[in-house]
GROMACS .gro file of C-alpha atoms in nm:
model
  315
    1UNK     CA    1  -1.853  -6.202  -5.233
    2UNK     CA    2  -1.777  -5.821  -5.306
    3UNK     CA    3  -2.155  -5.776  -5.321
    4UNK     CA    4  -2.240  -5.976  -5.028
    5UNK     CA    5  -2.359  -5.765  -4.734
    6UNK     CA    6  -2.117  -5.778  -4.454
    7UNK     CA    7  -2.380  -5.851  -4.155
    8UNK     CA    8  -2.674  -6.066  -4.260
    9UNK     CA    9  -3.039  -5.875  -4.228
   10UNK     CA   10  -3.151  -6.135  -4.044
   11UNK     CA   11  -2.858  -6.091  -3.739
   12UNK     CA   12  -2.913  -5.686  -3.749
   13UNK     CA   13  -3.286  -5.730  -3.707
   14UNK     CA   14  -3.175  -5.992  -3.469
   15UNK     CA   15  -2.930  -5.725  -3.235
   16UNK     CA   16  -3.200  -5.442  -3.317
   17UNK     CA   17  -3.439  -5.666  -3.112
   18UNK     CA   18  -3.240  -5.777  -2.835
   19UNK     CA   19  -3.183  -5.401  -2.753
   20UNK     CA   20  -3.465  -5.291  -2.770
   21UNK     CA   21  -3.722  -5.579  -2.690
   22UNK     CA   22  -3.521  -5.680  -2.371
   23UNK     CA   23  -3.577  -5.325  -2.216
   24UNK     CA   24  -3.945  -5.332  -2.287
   25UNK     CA   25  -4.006  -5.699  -2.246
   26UNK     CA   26  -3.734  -5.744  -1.951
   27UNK     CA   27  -3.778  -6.117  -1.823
   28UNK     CA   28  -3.997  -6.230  -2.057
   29UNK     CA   29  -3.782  -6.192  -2.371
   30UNK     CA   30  -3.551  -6.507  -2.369
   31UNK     CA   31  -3.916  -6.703  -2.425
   32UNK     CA   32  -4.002  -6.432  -2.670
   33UNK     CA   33  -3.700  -6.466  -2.827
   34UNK     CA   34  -3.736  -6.842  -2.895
   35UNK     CA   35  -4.043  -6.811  -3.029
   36UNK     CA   36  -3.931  -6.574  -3.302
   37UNK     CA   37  -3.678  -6.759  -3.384
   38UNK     CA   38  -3.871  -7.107  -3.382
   39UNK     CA   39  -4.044  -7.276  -3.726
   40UNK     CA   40  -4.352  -7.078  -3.797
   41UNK     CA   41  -4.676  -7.254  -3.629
   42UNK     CA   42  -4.978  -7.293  -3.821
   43UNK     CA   43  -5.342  -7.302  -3.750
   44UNK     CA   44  -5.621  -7.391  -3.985
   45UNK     CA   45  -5.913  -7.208  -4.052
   46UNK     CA   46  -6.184  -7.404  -4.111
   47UNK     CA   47  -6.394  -7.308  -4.480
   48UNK     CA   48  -6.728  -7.261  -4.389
   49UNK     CA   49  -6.836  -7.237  -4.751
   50UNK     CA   50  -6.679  -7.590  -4.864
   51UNK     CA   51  -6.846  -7.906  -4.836
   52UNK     CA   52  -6.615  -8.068  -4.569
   53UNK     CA   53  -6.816  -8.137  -4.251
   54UNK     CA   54  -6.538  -8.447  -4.220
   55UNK     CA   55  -6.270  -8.224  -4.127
   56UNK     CA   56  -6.341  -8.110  -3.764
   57UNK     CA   57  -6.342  -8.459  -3.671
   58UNK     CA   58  -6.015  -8.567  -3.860
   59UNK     CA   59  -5.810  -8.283  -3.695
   60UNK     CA   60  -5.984  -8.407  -3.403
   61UNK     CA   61  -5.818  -8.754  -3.459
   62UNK     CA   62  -5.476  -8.595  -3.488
   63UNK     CA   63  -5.494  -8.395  -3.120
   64UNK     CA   64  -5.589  -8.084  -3.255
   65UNK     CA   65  -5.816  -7.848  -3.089
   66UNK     CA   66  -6.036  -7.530  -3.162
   67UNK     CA   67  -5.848  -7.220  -3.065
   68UNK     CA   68  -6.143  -7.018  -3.103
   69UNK     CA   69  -6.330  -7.177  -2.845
   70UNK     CA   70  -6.074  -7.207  -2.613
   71UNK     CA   71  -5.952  -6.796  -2.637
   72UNK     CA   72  -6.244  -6.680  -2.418
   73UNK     CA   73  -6.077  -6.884  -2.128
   74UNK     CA   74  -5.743  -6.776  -2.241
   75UNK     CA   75  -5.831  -6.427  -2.259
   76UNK     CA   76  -6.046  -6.385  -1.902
   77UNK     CA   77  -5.714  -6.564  -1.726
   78UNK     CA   78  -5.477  -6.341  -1.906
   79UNK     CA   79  -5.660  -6.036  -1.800
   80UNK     CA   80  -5.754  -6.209  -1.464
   81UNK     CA   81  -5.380  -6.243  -1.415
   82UNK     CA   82  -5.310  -5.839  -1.520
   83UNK     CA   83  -5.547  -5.713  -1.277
   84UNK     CA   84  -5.396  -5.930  -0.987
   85UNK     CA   85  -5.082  -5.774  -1.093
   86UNK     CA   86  -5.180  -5.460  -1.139
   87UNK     CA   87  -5.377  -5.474  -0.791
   88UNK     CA   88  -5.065  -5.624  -0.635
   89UNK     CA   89  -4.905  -5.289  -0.761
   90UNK     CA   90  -5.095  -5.035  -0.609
   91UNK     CA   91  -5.087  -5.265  -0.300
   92UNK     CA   92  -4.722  -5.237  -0.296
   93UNK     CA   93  -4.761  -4.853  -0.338
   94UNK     CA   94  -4.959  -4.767  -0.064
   95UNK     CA   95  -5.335  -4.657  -0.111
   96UNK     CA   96  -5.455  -4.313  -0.013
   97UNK     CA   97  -5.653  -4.501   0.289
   98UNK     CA   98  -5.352  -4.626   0.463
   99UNK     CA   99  -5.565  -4.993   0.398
  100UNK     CA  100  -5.365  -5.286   0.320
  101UNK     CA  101  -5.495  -5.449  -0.035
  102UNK     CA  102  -5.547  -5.864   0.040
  103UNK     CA  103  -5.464  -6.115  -0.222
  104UNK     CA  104  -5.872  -6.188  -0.180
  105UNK     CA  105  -5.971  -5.858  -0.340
  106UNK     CA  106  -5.693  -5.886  -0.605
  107UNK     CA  107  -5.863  -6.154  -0.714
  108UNK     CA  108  -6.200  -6.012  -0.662
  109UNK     CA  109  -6.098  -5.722  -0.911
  110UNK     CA  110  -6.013  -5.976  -1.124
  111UNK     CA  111  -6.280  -6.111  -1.155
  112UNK     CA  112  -6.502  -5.847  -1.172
  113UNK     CA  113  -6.313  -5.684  -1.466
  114UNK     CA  114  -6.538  -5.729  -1.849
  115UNK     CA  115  -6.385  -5.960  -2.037
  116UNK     CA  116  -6.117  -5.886  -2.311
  117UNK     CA  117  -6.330  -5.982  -2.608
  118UNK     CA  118  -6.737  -6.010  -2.465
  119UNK     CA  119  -6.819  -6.152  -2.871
  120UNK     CA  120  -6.666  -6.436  -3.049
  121UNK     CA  121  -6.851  -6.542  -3.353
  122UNK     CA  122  -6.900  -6.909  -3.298
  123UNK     CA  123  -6.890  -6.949  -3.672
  124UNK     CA  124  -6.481  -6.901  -3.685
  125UNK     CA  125  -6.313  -7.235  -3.622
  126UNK     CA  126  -5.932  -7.295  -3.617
  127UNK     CA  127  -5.783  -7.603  -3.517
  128UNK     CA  128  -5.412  -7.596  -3.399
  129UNK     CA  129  -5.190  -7.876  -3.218
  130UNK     CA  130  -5.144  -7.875  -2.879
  131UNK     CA  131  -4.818  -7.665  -2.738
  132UNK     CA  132  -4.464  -7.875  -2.830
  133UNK     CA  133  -4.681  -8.070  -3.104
  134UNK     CA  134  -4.489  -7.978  -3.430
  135UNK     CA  135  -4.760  -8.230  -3.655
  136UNK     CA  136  -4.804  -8.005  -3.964
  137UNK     CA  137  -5.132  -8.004  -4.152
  138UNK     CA  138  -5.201  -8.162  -4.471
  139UNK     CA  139  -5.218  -7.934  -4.777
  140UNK     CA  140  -5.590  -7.832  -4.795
  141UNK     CA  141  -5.835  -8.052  -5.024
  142UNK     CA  142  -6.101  -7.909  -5.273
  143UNK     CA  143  -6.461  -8.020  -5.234
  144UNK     CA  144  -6.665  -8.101  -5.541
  145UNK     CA  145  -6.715  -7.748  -5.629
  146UNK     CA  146  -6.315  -7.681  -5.611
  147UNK     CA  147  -6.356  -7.495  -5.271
  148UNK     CA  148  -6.064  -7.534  -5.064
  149UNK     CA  149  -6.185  -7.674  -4.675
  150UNK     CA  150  -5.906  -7.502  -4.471
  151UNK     CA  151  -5.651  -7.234  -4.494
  152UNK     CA  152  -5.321  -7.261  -4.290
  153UNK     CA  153  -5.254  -6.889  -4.132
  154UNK     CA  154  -5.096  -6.792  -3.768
  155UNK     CA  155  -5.423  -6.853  -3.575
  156UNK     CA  156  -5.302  -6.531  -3.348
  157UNK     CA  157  -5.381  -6.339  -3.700
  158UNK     CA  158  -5.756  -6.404  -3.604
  159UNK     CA  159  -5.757  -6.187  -3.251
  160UNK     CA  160  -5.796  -5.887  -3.451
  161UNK     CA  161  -6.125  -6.039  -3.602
  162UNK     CA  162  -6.241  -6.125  -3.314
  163UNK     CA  163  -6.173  -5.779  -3.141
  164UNK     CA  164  -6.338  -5.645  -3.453
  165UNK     CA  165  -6.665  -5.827  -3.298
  166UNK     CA  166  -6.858  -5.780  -3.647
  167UNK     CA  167  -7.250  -5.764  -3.617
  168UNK     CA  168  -7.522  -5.910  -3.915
  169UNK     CA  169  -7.471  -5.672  -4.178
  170UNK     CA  170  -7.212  -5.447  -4.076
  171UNK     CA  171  -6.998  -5.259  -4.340
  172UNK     CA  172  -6.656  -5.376  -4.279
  173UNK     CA  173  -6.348  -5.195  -4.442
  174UNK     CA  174  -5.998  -5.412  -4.423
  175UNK     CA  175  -5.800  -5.128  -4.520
  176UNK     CA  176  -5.447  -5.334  -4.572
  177UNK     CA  177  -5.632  -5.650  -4.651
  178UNK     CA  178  -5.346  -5.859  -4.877
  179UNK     CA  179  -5.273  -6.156  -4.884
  180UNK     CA  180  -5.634  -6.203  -4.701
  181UNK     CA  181  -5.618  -6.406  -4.431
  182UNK     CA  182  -5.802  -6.201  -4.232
  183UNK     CA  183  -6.044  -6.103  -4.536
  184UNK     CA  184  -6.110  -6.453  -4.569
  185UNK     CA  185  -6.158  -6.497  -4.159
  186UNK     CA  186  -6.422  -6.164  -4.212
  187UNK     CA  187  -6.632  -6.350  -4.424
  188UNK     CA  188  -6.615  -6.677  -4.178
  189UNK     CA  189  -6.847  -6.484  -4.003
  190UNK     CA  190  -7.117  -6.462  -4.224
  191UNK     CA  191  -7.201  -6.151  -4.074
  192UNK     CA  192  -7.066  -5.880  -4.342
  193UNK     CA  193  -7.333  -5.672  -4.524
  194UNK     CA  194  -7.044  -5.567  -4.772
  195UNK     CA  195  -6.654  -5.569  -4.732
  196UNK     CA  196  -6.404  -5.358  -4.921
  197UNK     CA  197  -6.068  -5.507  -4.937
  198UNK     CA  198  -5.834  -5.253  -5.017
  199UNK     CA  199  -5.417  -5.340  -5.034
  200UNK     CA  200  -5.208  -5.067  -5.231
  201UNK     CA  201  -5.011  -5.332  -5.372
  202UNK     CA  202  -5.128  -5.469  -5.725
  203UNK     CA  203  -4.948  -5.769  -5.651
  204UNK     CA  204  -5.009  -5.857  -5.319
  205UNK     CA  205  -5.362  -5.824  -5.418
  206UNK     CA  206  -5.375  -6.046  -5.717
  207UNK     CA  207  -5.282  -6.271  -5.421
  208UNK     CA  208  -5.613  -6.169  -5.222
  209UNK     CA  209  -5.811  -6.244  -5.546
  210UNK     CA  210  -5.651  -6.556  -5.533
  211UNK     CA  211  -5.762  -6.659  -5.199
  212UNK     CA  212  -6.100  -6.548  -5.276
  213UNK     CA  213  -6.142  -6.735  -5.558
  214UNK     CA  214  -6.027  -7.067  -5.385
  215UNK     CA  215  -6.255  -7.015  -5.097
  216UNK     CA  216  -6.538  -6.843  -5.143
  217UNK     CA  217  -6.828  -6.916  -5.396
  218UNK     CA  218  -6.953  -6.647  -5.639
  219UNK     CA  219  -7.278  -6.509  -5.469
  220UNK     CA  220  -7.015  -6.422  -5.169
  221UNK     CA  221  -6.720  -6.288  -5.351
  222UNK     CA  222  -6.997  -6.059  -5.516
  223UNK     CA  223  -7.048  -5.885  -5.185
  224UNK     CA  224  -6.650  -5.796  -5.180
  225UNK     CA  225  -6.497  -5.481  -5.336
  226UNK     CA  226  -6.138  -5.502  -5.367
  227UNK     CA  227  -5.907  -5.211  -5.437
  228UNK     CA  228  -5.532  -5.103  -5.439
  229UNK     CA  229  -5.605  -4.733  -5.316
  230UNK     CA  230  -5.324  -4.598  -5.095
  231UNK     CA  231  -5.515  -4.680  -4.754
  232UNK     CA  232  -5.357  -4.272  -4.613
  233UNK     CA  233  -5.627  -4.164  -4.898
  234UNK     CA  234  -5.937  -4.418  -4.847
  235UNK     CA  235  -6.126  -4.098  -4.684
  236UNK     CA  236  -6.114  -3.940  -4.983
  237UNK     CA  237  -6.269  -4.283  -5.181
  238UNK     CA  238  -6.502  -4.328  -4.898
  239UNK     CA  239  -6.503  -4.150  -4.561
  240UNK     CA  240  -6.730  -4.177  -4.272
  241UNK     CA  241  -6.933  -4.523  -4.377
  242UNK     CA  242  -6.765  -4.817  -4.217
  243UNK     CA  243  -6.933  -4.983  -3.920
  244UNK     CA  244  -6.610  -5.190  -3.893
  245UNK     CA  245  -6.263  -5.126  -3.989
  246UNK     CA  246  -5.951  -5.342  -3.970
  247UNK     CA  247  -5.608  -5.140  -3.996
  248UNK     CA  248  -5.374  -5.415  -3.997
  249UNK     CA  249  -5.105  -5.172  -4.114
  250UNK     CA  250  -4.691  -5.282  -4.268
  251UNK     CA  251  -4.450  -5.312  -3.944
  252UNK     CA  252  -4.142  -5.465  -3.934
  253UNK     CA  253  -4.307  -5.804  -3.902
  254UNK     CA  254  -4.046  -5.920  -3.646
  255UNK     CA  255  -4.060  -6.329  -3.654
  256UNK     CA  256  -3.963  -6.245  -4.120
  257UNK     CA  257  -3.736  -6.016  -3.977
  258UNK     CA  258  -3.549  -6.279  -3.786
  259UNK     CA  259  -3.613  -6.579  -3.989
  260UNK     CA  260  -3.551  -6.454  -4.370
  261UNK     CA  261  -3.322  -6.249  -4.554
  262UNK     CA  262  -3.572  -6.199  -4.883
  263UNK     CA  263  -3.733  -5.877  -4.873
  264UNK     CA  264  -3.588  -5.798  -4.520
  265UNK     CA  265  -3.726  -5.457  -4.388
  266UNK     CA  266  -3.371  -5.449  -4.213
  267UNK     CA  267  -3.169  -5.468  -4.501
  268UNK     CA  268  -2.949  -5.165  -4.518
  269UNK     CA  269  -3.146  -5.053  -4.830
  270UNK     CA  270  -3.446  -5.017  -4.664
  271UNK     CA  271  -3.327  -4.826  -4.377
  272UNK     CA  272  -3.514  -4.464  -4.439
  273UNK     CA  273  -3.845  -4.685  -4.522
  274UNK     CA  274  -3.826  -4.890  -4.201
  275UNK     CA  275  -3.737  -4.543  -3.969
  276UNK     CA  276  -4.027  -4.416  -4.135
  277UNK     CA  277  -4.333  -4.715  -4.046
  278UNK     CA  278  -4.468  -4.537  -3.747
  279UNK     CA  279  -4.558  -4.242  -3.957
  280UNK     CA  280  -4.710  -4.472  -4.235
  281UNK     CA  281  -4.860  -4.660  -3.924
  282UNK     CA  282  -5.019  -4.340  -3.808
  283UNK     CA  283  -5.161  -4.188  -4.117
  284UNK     CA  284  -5.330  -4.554  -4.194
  285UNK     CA  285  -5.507  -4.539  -3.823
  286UNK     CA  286  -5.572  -4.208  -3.880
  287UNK     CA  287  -5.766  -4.243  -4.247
  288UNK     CA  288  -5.917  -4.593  -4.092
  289UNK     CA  289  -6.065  -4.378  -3.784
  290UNK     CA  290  -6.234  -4.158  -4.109
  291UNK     CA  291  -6.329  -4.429  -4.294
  292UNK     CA  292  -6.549  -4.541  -4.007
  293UNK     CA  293  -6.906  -4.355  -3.927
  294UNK     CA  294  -7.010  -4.216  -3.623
  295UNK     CA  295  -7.032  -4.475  -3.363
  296UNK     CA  296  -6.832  -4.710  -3.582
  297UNK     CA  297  -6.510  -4.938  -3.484
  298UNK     CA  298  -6.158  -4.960  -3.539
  299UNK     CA  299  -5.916  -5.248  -3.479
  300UNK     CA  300  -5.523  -5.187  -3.516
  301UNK     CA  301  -5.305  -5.426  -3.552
  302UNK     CA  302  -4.904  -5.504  -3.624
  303UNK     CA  303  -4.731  -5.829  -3.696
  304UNK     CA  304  -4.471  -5.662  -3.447
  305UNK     CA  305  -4.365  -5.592  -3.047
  306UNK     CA  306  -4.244  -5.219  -3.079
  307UNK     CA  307  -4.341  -4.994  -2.872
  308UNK     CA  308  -4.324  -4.743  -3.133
  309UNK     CA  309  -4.525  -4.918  -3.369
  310UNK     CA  310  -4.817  -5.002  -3.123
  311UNK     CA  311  -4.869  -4.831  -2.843
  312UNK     CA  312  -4.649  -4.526  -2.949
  313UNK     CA  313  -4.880  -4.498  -3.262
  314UNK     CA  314  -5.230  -4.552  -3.093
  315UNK     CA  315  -5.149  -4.275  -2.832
   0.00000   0.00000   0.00000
């Protein structure tokens, strides 16, 4: 009891988000909220390399549906729905023209806006349940050769990948690649010349090796490097090659934060370390930008909805 701490990680985490989130998120954060602090949703990521053709149409059976196929939808009426707003904005502002902006040519800017992702590789499947459907999966089943035919990951981990929009043969770099969900969604693709996995944790990549080795057969693992460089230095290692780089970089990771008091970034301990992550966040963009050659491209990503980490850090 003496060693206890007084206030629970989780509940400062918990009060450092309600300050700060509800300012930036405003109405929206009560649903936000909820969400954190809901059981963790999984989606599964269909093995291309395992022998398990069956499984579409048994999570088929049980009401679950692609995601993949259904984000390019998602993501055209999301941004549809920003441009109205944003239209509906400079309508309430006034334009230069003294002209009056009609809910028509909202929606005709809408529409006539590019798409948020113009690529999704049509090799990526993940099945999740439909919305207020809290079915859980079945732990995944080995084919004959002992490869795995699904792995259970938040399917809004694979946005990044599909932002990343990898080509047939592209060099891709996943510069904070452990545990490898998103290493193992890379190779999904079938696209990736060679990919370098780096994570500068030993152990967090002995978990990456793991994955590997329950997913993907030899002749394919061959065409991975991984590493446990400190991603600030991968320049150095290897500057300037990268068609593709992934810089999913630490954060605060808000819904652990909430949810779990082991290894809790908010724990009083860890106080310099967390006021520090924007600064870590910055230097791994920065060496990710190097990493990639001339006309190359860069995808960062947090686990988190701070300003500071995102937006702050891209700018």
């Amino acid at each position: 009891a003496t060693t206890a701490p007084r206030i629970p990680s989780t509940r400062l985490a918990l009060h450092h988000f309600d300050t700060s989130y509800s300012l930036h998120l405003g109405a929206l954060w009560p649903s936000v909220r909820a969400g954190l602090l809901c059981e963790q949703k999984y989606g599964a990521l269909l093995n291309n390399f395992a022998a398990a053709d069956h499984v579409p149409e048994e999570l088929e059976l049980l009401n679950a549906t692609d995601f993949i196929s259904e984000a390019p939808q998602k993501m055209q009426q999301w941004q549809r729905d920003a441009a109205v707003g944003e239209a509906a904005t400079r309508c309430q502002e006034g334009s230069g023209e003294g002209r009056t902006v009609t809910q028509a040519e909202m929606v005709t800017q809408a529409e006539m806006s590019p798409p948020l992702c113009t690529s999704i590789s049509s090799k990526i499947k993940c099945y999740t349940f439909p919305r207020g459907d809290i079915t859980r999966f079945r732990p995944a089943r080995p084919d004959a050769l002992g490869l795995l035919d699904y792995y259970l990951m938040d399917a809004a981990s694979l946005l990044p990948v599909l932002a990343l929009n990898v080509q047939p043969d592209d060099f891709v770099l996943d510069l904070c690649a452990a545990p490898g969900g998103k290493t193992l969604a890379l190779l999904q693709t079938g696209c990736c010349g060679h990919l370098a996995a780096n994570d500068v944790s030993v152990s967090r990549t002995k978990r990456l090796y793991q994955i590997l080795h329950s997913y993907v057969p030899k002749e394919v693992r061959d065409t991975v490097s991984v590493t446990s460089y400190d991603g600030r230095d991968w320049d150095q290692v290897k500057g300037g090659t990268f068609d593709k780089v992934l810089v999913d970089v630490p954060c605060t990771t808000d819904r652990h934060s909430a949810m779990e008091e082991d290894n809790n970034i908010f724990h009083k301990r860890r106080t310099k370390e967390r006021q520090m992550l924007p600064m870590l966040q910055l230097q791994l963009l920065m060496a990710g930008i190097l990493a990639a050659r001339p006309g190359g491209a860069v995808v960062y990503c947090t686990c988190s909805l701070s300003p500071l980490q995102n937006e702050c850090v891209v700018e």
